[in-house]
């Protein structure tokens, strides 16, 4: 039996599994799956070098299924090969053909779309929201290069999916970074969900685009085993990987599935019978048995565990930068303090990697960049790609800090959510958060970030962590401490930093927890709860109120989720009055404190968030006043609550 | 004086304004601005046909400044020409050169980045978050074609900005739609913020890409007036517009500004003097005076005002569709009811346009598509482009309904926020919201949408509206009524629809308000507040509790923001117990009700949102139970609150 005969046999066998498992599930995407029958077989039985018994093996080639809905065919191959699954490397078990019958069941590891978080570690990233896989693969490839591991990252992409701009951000990135270890394969089956794909995504157009982006297209028949094998063996030229465009048939092997409109539909019981008739296995059983080769080499020793960091000495931290003066005067912007901390983390752990999207001189990741150019990844103005690359780096054991303006992370919220679904160990730091940046106006202000990331903070991952922890420090010391905690924490965290410079509020020895708060002042009349910039504004207000005989406390509620004992920890009891002030739209700590308080029903909480859309103003104070959250607004609100207005 | 001499004179004059106004503001982007000096002059003084006295004139050519930070040069030209500004067509005034000195002031119409919402109607969209302009221009171009208006939409894009994938989604869209009336001009100045642009975004690469995308690149010297004029006169071929790649100098005219790292920095007072020395006006004053020609033609009569819609008769609404049976049985999914409503709205108003991203057979916008193919815009799998195209359509007077899965709108949250900043009259409808879609798993579930859009709902636009209204109907009738209200409302609204079929809860004559709630049942022990799918689940729980002698009320809180009198309207007073249940992560109605209640301090609110990340499950019930919000969980929670567990 020849190689081609084996692949053809397996392709039929896998397609049969796909038809049955999706019918059993009552949903799923058999037509997309069978279009990948030969590509999957050549990859998983022959081309990829990987460790079936240990899917966590860092030396293994990886497969990213960007068109996640086609996953049944991957499950079929993996079960046929007896690959190991499990949420924990200590308790793996082989996936069986019987498991395929549990597709999409609530207890099953074989999810509707790929997700390592539910026990399928063959994958590195949750996919299913389209267009993200090439970026994830680029992150995996980058990590392998950093670690000196000789492996290949394969990524299967739909043609319709290639309409997503992120795919082309990723192709630009592959070319920029000369990532020779990534192999993109476009599955050009010509059909989308509701229609045929546009000619703009046809195989000729794809080839022309790939070439224009500086990579070499190789167009093949995606059901021809020899052609697939040869194309996947093509070498990179000048560091630039070839890109395979595989022409395939959606619903390969089953005529019923080949119609437009059959996307995402399993066959009925009757049609399954007919399909299995069509998908006839050759009489000859394979005498050639291919299975994946083991990966080569030895894994580099990866330092694990928390990163030990001393208390900060900002004058020392600022050495060699333009921030020595600020550190001496104890006046730094939190974004500056963060940049200095990032460099210190880079010195403390080789796992720390930084990414930026052409604003490193604003986020101050440039301080890290200068010292660690090999661990700094310039992603240019393409935030979606940056976040998914970071997710790939995280999957490969790095601690990636991705940086841009808080506002511009909104460009990648879908990618952030997918990384959260993956339980990715991702660190996101958004500068210029809130409205205090002033002059540039709302297009540059992170004001919905608190609600978005705060929403993720409300749920637990399968590992039991919040899907994201949100941090909003108000001074240099808390920025340092929280950034260090972020780095040591194995999970997703998002930190907001600020444009304006501010004073140091905490001594270097202050102890922080990732989820927590600090009582900065006590006062019998009312307690102001704030985070980030608003702690500074609230301090001013409290001073002003003191002059009028009103005693207010102040809490720095720097994290979301709130600690479970938040109200107790700040001493809130029967009849306590709280005023929560934020420089973001509602959905941040105000909502969280109100939710905690309303569950008790005896704590009075007033929330103060921007009342109207911000606009440009020459100073932070102008804008804070415009949206009604400046010192004067806080003073007024406190007096109104206390009936002293 | 020749044309070229005039343009060169004006370019210097405008650059001088730019240098002075950004220095006065103490911030801004003079280097990007002056790179556009000649392009701006040729466009605004010569090429564009537009109505300086009436920037709202629908016949005028339009300019979209995708690289929004370069806006000072546009302000300079507009002030020099005496164009009208103002938030209201009845109260316009001419922009003066003195106004330029107010750049970025809190009271000024000349914002840090373009935004029509603050009184600069020359622009159609807020820009400043990069990569969105070509899509907006495509929407404007599409609307002009629909309306039979012969005008041209020009769009200026940065080269570094072209790294954003959305630009290429938009170029694909121009090719697909054969939008001959859109002229994209890449400002290839070779510099980004933190570095030179990648060769991937160099002029040669841009030309190759444009060609690969099926459009014709024209590369020119962007400081050569004749070359610019000629390039902008190039005709479309086969409906496909040419794309101009203009090589320019960042910081043109001022050596100091031409360094990398000078992005976004004004000159110091001393450097302003030197710059003005460099920017010497020719001794000869222009004897040729160019100013824009008036637009041609007559504006089509545009129907305005609310769309009158009768009470729904779903059997009639479903005529000709496969949903007649469901309508007869009074069992429809809200996404089905929405599709039927959209068609009815299309029949009632020619302004209604629908967009979809290759899932029209899931969102059921296909019902509209079949009847109104000319008003249906297939955007393929590119949600970012879809949302910005819709914003362009809205700016041109259409009522665009953009459709995709609730989850996939997350791909375009930045675009949504920019549209909110524009006060765009945009309607977004996300299907498969919440976790009830079950089998496909979290990659397809809209669960952060409530927090994101809810956050926008918390602030007011300059027009006094919420930046977005969120609607989450639970049955066919409320879906119909709210979709009709959405269509008549001039502002942004987002509606969630559901995958599973459900019963009709409301009679066809029920009266809804865009912001409001419905008391469905009263009960003395506790009131459950829910929206969308959870109203159905809560009904089941309340029935079960009744059997155990517990009397619960039920409120359908279908909108965010909540009505100002929400607690009064549902009869909540001292000691009332509320349980708010949602199928989205925290940040939706639970936070809003808790915020309202905690401000009083005497209403007890418990919130119930998914406790953990959802996974695939074969049925909605499986997933609801897994995340802890199914009927049984509600029953249990109610009993716990009442101390009867």
Coordinates of C-alpha atoms in Angstrom, one line a residue, chain A residues 24-25 27 29 101-108 111-113 115 117-118 127-132 160-161 163-166 168-169 171-173 175-176 192-201 205 208-209 212-213 240 261 358-362 369 378-384 407-408 410-411 413-415 417-418 420-421 439-445 447-448 451-452 455-456 458-462 585-586 590-591 594-595 597-605 607 609-618 622-623 626, chain B residues 24-25 27 29 101-108 111-113 115 117-118 127-132 160-161 163-166 168-169 171-173 175-176 192-201 205 208-209 212-213 240 261 358-362 369 378-384 407-408 410-411 413-415 417-418 420-421 439-445 447-448 451-452 455-456 458-462 585-586 590-591 594-595 597-605 607 609-618 622-623 626:
Chain A
X24 CA -25.0 11.9 17.3
X25 CA -24.4 15.4 18.7
X27 CA -25.1 19.7 15.6
X29 CA -19.9 21.1 11.0
X101 CA -19.9 9.8 20.4
X102 CA -19.8 12.3 23.3
X103 CA -19.1 15.3 21.1
X104 CA -20.5 18.5 22.6
X105 CA -21.8 16.8 25.7
X106 CA -21.6 18.8 28.9
X107 CA -19.1 16.4 30.5
X108 CA -17.1 15.7 27.4
X111 CA -16.0 20.6 22.8
X112 CA -18.0 22.1 19.9
X113 CA -14.9 24.2 19.1
X115 CA -10.4 24.6 23.6
X117 CA -9.1 24.7 28.9
X118 CA -11.6 21.8 29.0
X127 CA -10.6 29.0 18.5
X128 CA -14.0 29.3 16.8
X129 CA -14.2 33.1 16.5
X130 CA -12.5 33.2 13.1
X131 CA -9.3 34.8 11.9
X132 CA -7.2 34.4 15.0
X160 CA -14.0 32.6 3.9
X161 CA -12.2 33.2 7.2
X163 CA -11.7 38.0 4.9
X164 CA -10.9 38.8 8.6
X165 CA -8.3 41.5 8.5
X166 CA -6.4 39.9 11.4
X168 CA -3.4 39.7 7.1
X169 CA -2.0 41.4 10.1
X171 CA 0.8 37.4 7.5
X172 CA 2.5 40.8 7.7
X173 CA 3.9 39.8 11.0
X175 CA 7.0 38.4 7.0
X176 CA 8.4 41.0 9.4
X192 CA -18.9 30.2 3.5
X193 CA -21.9 29.8 5.8
X194 CA -24.5 31.7 3.8
X195 CA -23.0 31.7 0.4
X196 CA -20.0 30.9 -1.8
X197 CA -16.9 32.9 -0.8
X198 CA -16.2 36.1 -2.6
X199 CA -13.7 35.8 -5.5
X200 CA -11.6 38.1 -3.3
X201 CA -11.0 35.0 -1.2
X205 CA -6.8 36.0 -5.1
X208 CA -1.8 36.9 -5.3
X209 CA -2.3 38.4 -1.8
X212 CA 2.1 40.7 -2.4
X213 CA 2.7 40.3 1.4
X240 CA 9.9 33.7 4.9
X261 CA -26.5 26.2 3.2
X358 CA 3.9 51.1 17.8
X359 CA 3.3 53.0 21.0
X360 CA 6.2 51.8 23.1
X361 CA 7.3 55.4 23.7
X362 CA 3.9 56.1 25.2
X369 CA 12.8 47.1 24.6
X378 CA 7.0 45.1 17.8
X379 CA 3.6 44.3 16.5
X380 CA 3.1 47.6 14.6
X381 CA -0.4 49.1 14.5
X382 CA -2.3 45.8 14.7
X383 CA -3.7 45.1 18.1
X384 CA -5.7 42.1 17.2
X407 CA -8.5 52.4 24.4
X408 CA -6.8 50.4 21.7
X410 CA -10.9 47.5 22.5
X411 CA -9.7 46.6 19.0
X413 CA -11.6 42.4 22.8
X414 CA -12.7 39.4 20.9
X415 CA -9.2 38.1 20.9
X417 CA -12.2 36.9 25.3
X418 CA -10.9 34.0 23.3
X420 CA -9.8 34.1 28.5
X421 CA -11.6 31.1 27.2
X439 CA -6.3 66.8 25.1
X440 CA -6.4 63.9 22.6
X441 CA -10.1 63.4 23.2
X442 CA -12.3 60.3 23.4
X443 CA -10.8 58.4 20.5
X444 CA -7.8 57.8 22.7
X445 CA -9.5 57.3 26.1
X447 CA -13.5 54.3 29.2
X448 CA -15.3 51.0 28.5
X451 CA -16.8 47.2 32.2
X452 CA -15.4 44.8 29.6
X455 CA -17.3 41.4 33.2
X456 CA -14.6 38.8 32.6
X458 CA -17.0 38.0 37.3
X459 CA -16.7 34.4 36.1
X460 CA -14.4 31.6 37.0
X461 CA -12.3 29.6 34.6
X462 CA -12.2 25.8 34.8
X585 CA -18.0 54.4 32.2
X586 CA -20.2 52.4 34.5
X590 CA -19.0 51.2 41.2
X591 CA -21.1 48.3 39.9
X594 CA -23.1 48.4 44.6
X595 CA -23.7 44.7 43.8
X597 CA -23.8 46.2 49.1
X598 CA -27.2 45.6 47.6
X599 CA -26.9 42.0 48.5
X600 CA -26.8 43.1 52.1
X601 CA -29.4 45.8 51.7
X602 CA -28.1 48.0 54.5
X603 CA -25.2 49.9 53.0
X604 CA -25.8 53.0 51.1
X605 CA -23.7 53.3 47.9
X607 CA -21.7 55.8 42.2
X609 CA -18.9 57.8 36.7
X610 CA -18.6 60.1 33.7
X611 CA -22.1 61.5 33.1
X612 CA -21.4 62.3 29.5
X613 CA -19.0 61.4 26.7
X614 CA -15.7 63.1 27.2
X615 CA -14.2 65.5 24.7
X616 CA -10.8 67.2 24.2
X617 CA -9.7 69.6 26.9
X618 CA -6.3 71.1 27.4
X622 CA -10.9 70.4 32.2
X623 CA -12.1 67.0 31.1
X626 CA -16.7 68.4 31.9
Chain B
X24 CA -0.8 76.8 21.3
X25 CA -2.6 73.7 22.3
X27 CA -0.2 68.9 22.1
X29 CA 0.5 66.0 15.7
X101 CA -6.0 78.9 18.4
X102 CA -8.6 77.1 20.5
X103 CA -7.5 73.6 19.3
X104 CA -8.3 71.0 21.9
X105 CA -9.9 73.5 24.3
X106 CA -12.8 72.2 26.3
X107 CA -15.3 74.6 24.7
X108 CA -13.9 74.3 21.2
X111 CA -11.3 68.6 18.8
X112 CA -8.0 66.7 19.2
X113 CA -9.3 64.2 16.7
X115 CA -15.6 64.2 15.6
X117 CA -20.6 65.1 17.4
X118 CA -19.0 68.2 18.9
X127 CA -11.8 58.9 13.9
X128 CA -8.5 58.6 15.8
X129 CA -8.6 54.9 16.5
X130 CA -6.8 53.9 13.4
X131 CA -7.9 51.8 10.4
X132 CA -11.6 52.6 10.3
X160 CA 1.6 52.7 9.3
X161 CA -2.2 52.6 9.9
X163 CA -1.2 47.5 9.2
X164 CA -4.7 47.4 10.7
X165 CA -6.4 44.5 9.1
X166 CA -9.6 46.4 8.8
X168 CA -7.9 45.4 4.0
X169 CA -11.3 44.2 4.9
X171 CA -10.4 47.2 0.3
X172 CA -11.9 43.7 -0.3
X173 CA -15.3 45.3 0.3
X175 CA -13.7 45.5 -4.8
X176 CA -16.7 43.2 -4.0
X192 CA 5.0 55.5 12.6
X193 CA 4.9 56.7 16.2
X194 CA 7.8 54.8 17.7
X195 CA 9.7 53.9 14.5
X196 CA 9.8 53.9 10.7
X197 CA 7.0 51.8 9.3
X198 CA 7.7 48.3 8.3
X199 CA 8.7 47.6 4.6
X200 CA 5.4 45.6 4.7
X201 CA 3.7 49.0 4.7
X205 CA 4.3 46.8 -0.7
X208 CA 1.5 45.3 -4.7
X209 CA -1.2 44.6 -2.1
X212 CA -3.5 41.8 -5.4
X213 CA -6.8 42.9 -3.9
X240 CA -13.2 49.3 -9.2
X261 CA 10.0 60.2 17.7
X358 CA -22.0 35.7 6.3
X359 CA -24.5 34.5 8.9
X360 CA -27.7 35.9 7.5
X361 CA -29.2 32.4 7.7
X362 CA -28.5 32.4 11.4
X369 CA -32.2 40.0 2.0
X378 CA -23.2 41.2 2.5
X379 CA -20.0 42.1 4.4
X380 CA -18.6 38.6 4.5
X381 CA -16.6 37.5 7.5
X382 CA -15.3 40.9 8.5
X383 CA -17.3 42.4 11.4
X384 CA -15.0 45.4 11.9
X407 CA -20.3 37.2 20.3
X408 CA -18.9 38.4 17.0
X410 CA -16.9 41.8 20.1
X411 CA -14.7 41.8 17.1
X413 CA -16.2 46.9 19.8
X414 CA -13.7 49.5 19.0
X415 CA -15.6 50.4 15.9
X417 CA -17.3 52.8 20.5
X418 CA -16.1 55.1 17.7
X420 CA -21.0 55.9 19.7
X421 CA -18.5 58.8 19.9
X439 CA -23.7 23.0 21.8
X440 CA -21.4 25.3 20.0
X441 CA -19.7 26.4 23.2
X442 CA -18.3 29.7 24.5
X443 CA -16.6 30.8 21.2
X444 CA -20.1 31.5 19.8
X445 CA -21.8 32.9 23.0
X447 CA -21.7 36.9 27.3
X448 CA -19.7 40.1 27.7
X451 CA -21.4 44.7 30.1
X452 CA -19.8 46.4 27.1
X455 CA -21.3 50.6 29.9
X456 CA -22.0 52.8 26.8
X458 CA -24.4 54.7 31.2
X459 CA -23.2 57.9 29.5
X460 CA -25.0 60.6 27.6
X461 CA -23.9 61.9 24.2
X462 CA -23.8 65.6 23.4
X585 CA -21.4 37.8 32.6
X586 CA -21.9 40.6 35.2
X590 CA -27.9 43.0 37.7
X591 CA -25.3 45.7 38.1
X594 CA -27.9 46.9 42.3
X595 CA -26.6 50.3 41.6
X597 CA -30.9 49.9 44.9
X598 CA -27.7 50.6 46.7
X599 CA -28.2 54.3 46.1
X600 CA -31.3 53.9 48.3
X601 CA -29.7 51.5 50.8
X602 CA -33.0 49.8 51.7
X603 CA -33.7 47.4 48.9
X604 CA -32.1 43.9 49.0
X605 CA -30.8 42.8 45.6
X607 CA -27.6 39.0 41.4
X609 CA -25.0 35.6 36.6
X610 CA -22.9 32.7 35.1
X611 CA -20.6 31.6 37.9
X612 CA -18.2 30.0 35.5
X613 CA -17.1 30.0 31.9
X614 CA -19.7 28.1 29.8
X615 CA -18.7 25.1 27.7
X616 CA -20.5 23.0 25.1
X617 CA -23.6 21.1 26.2
X618 CA -26.1 19.4 24.0
X622 CA -27.3 21.5 30.2
X623 CA -25.3 24.7 29.9
X626 CA -23.5 24.0 34.3

